[in-house]
C-alpha cells in the first residue's frame, strides 16, 4: 500500500485494521500523523453527536418526510408543464455544439479539495521519491526542488489525467503543485477559485498548476519547476 492508497482508505474508514494499512502506517511517519489527526477528528465528532434525542423526534421526522414528499409531487407536476417546451429549446440550442470539458485549473482545485489533509504535512521527503513519482508519469526531472513535503501520482479530474500532486510549505502557507503530464494548456494564466489563487502554464509536454491562498511565492516556485522539467 502506498501513501495515496492509505489516504483514500483513511478517508473511508480511519478504524481500518487490515494488515497492509497497519503496516504502511507503521512505516510512514507522514501517514501515521494523518491517521492520528483522523482519529482525533472522529473522537471530537463522536462527542459532539453524543446528545440526547429531543422528545417527539420520531413524529417530527415523519412530519418532515410527509411534507417533503408532498412538495416533491407538486414540483413534478409543475415541471411536467414545461417539459416539452424545454426539450425543444434545448434541442435547438445544442445543435452543432459539444460539451466543453472543465478547464484543468478547475479540475486541479476540485482535486485539492478532496485531499485537504495533505496540506498539513511539513516534513521534507527524499528527492529520490519525488524523481521516482515523476518517472511513473514518464517525466525525467533534471533536478528536484527542495522543500517538498508530499508527492503522489494522483489521477486528476474525471478523465483521470496522469498527474503528480505535490505540496511545498512556504512562509505564506502550503503551496500545492500539480503537474499534468498528458495535457498541455496553450498559454499561461492566473486565476482565482474557491478562495484559492492559482497559476497554470505550459511546461515540458504538460501543464504546471500552482495553488495557494497567496500568490506571493508563485514566481519563485515556477522558476524551480521550470529548471526541474525543462532545464
CSV table of N, CA and C in Angstrom, one decimal, residues 73-86:
chain,number,residue,atom,x,y,z
A,73,UNK,N,-44.1,16.1,-5.1
A,73,UNK,CA,-45.1,15.8,-6.1
A,73,UNK,C,-45.6,17.0,-6.8
A,74,UNK,N,-45.8,18.1,-6.0
A,74,UNK,CA,-46.2,19.4,-6.6
A,74,UNK,C,-45.2,19.9,-7.6
A,75,UNK,N,-43.9,19.8,-7.3
A,75,UNK,CA,-42.8,20.2,-8.2
A,75,UNK,C,-42.8,19.4,-9.5
A,76,UNK,N,-43.1,18.1,-9.3
A,76,UNK,CA,-43.1,17.2,-10.5
A,76,UNK,C,-44.2,17.6,-11.4
A,77,UNK,N,-45.4,17.9,-10.9
A,77,UNK,CA,-46.5,18.3,-11.7
A,77,UNK,C,-46.2,19.6,-12.5
A,78,UNK,N,-45.6,20.6,-11.7
A,78,UNK,CA,-45.2,21.8,-12.4
A,78,UNK,C,-44.1,21.6,-13.5
A,79,UNK,N,-43.2,20.8,-13.2
A,79,UNK,CA,-42.1,20.5,-14.2
A,79,UNK,C,-42.7,19.9,-15.4
A,80,UNK,N,-43.7,19.0,-15.3
A,80,UNK,CA,-44.2,18.4,-16.5
A,80,UNK,C,-44.9,19.3,-17.4
A,81,UNK,N,-45.3,20.5,-16.9
A,81,UNK,CA,-46.0,21.5,-17.8
A,81,UNK,C,-45.0,22.1,-18.8
A,82,UNK,N,-43.7,22.1,-18.4
A,82,UNK,CA,-42.7,22.8,-19.2
A,82,UNK,C,-41.8,21.8,-19.9
A,83,UNK,N,-42.0,20.5,-19.7
A,83,UNK,CA,-41.0,19.5,-20.2
A,83,UNK,C,-40.9,19.5,-21.7
A,84,UNK,N,-42.0,19.6,-22.4
A,84,UNK,CA,-41.9,19.5,-23.9
A,84,UNK,C,-41.3,20.8,-24.4
A,85,UNK,N,-41.7,21.9,-23.9
A,85,UNK,CA,-41.1,23.2,-24.4
A,85,UNK,C,-39.6,23.3,-24.1
A,86,UNK,N,-39.3,22.8,-22.9
A,86,UNK,CA,-37.8,22.9,-22.6
A,86,UNK,C,-37.0,22.0,-23.4
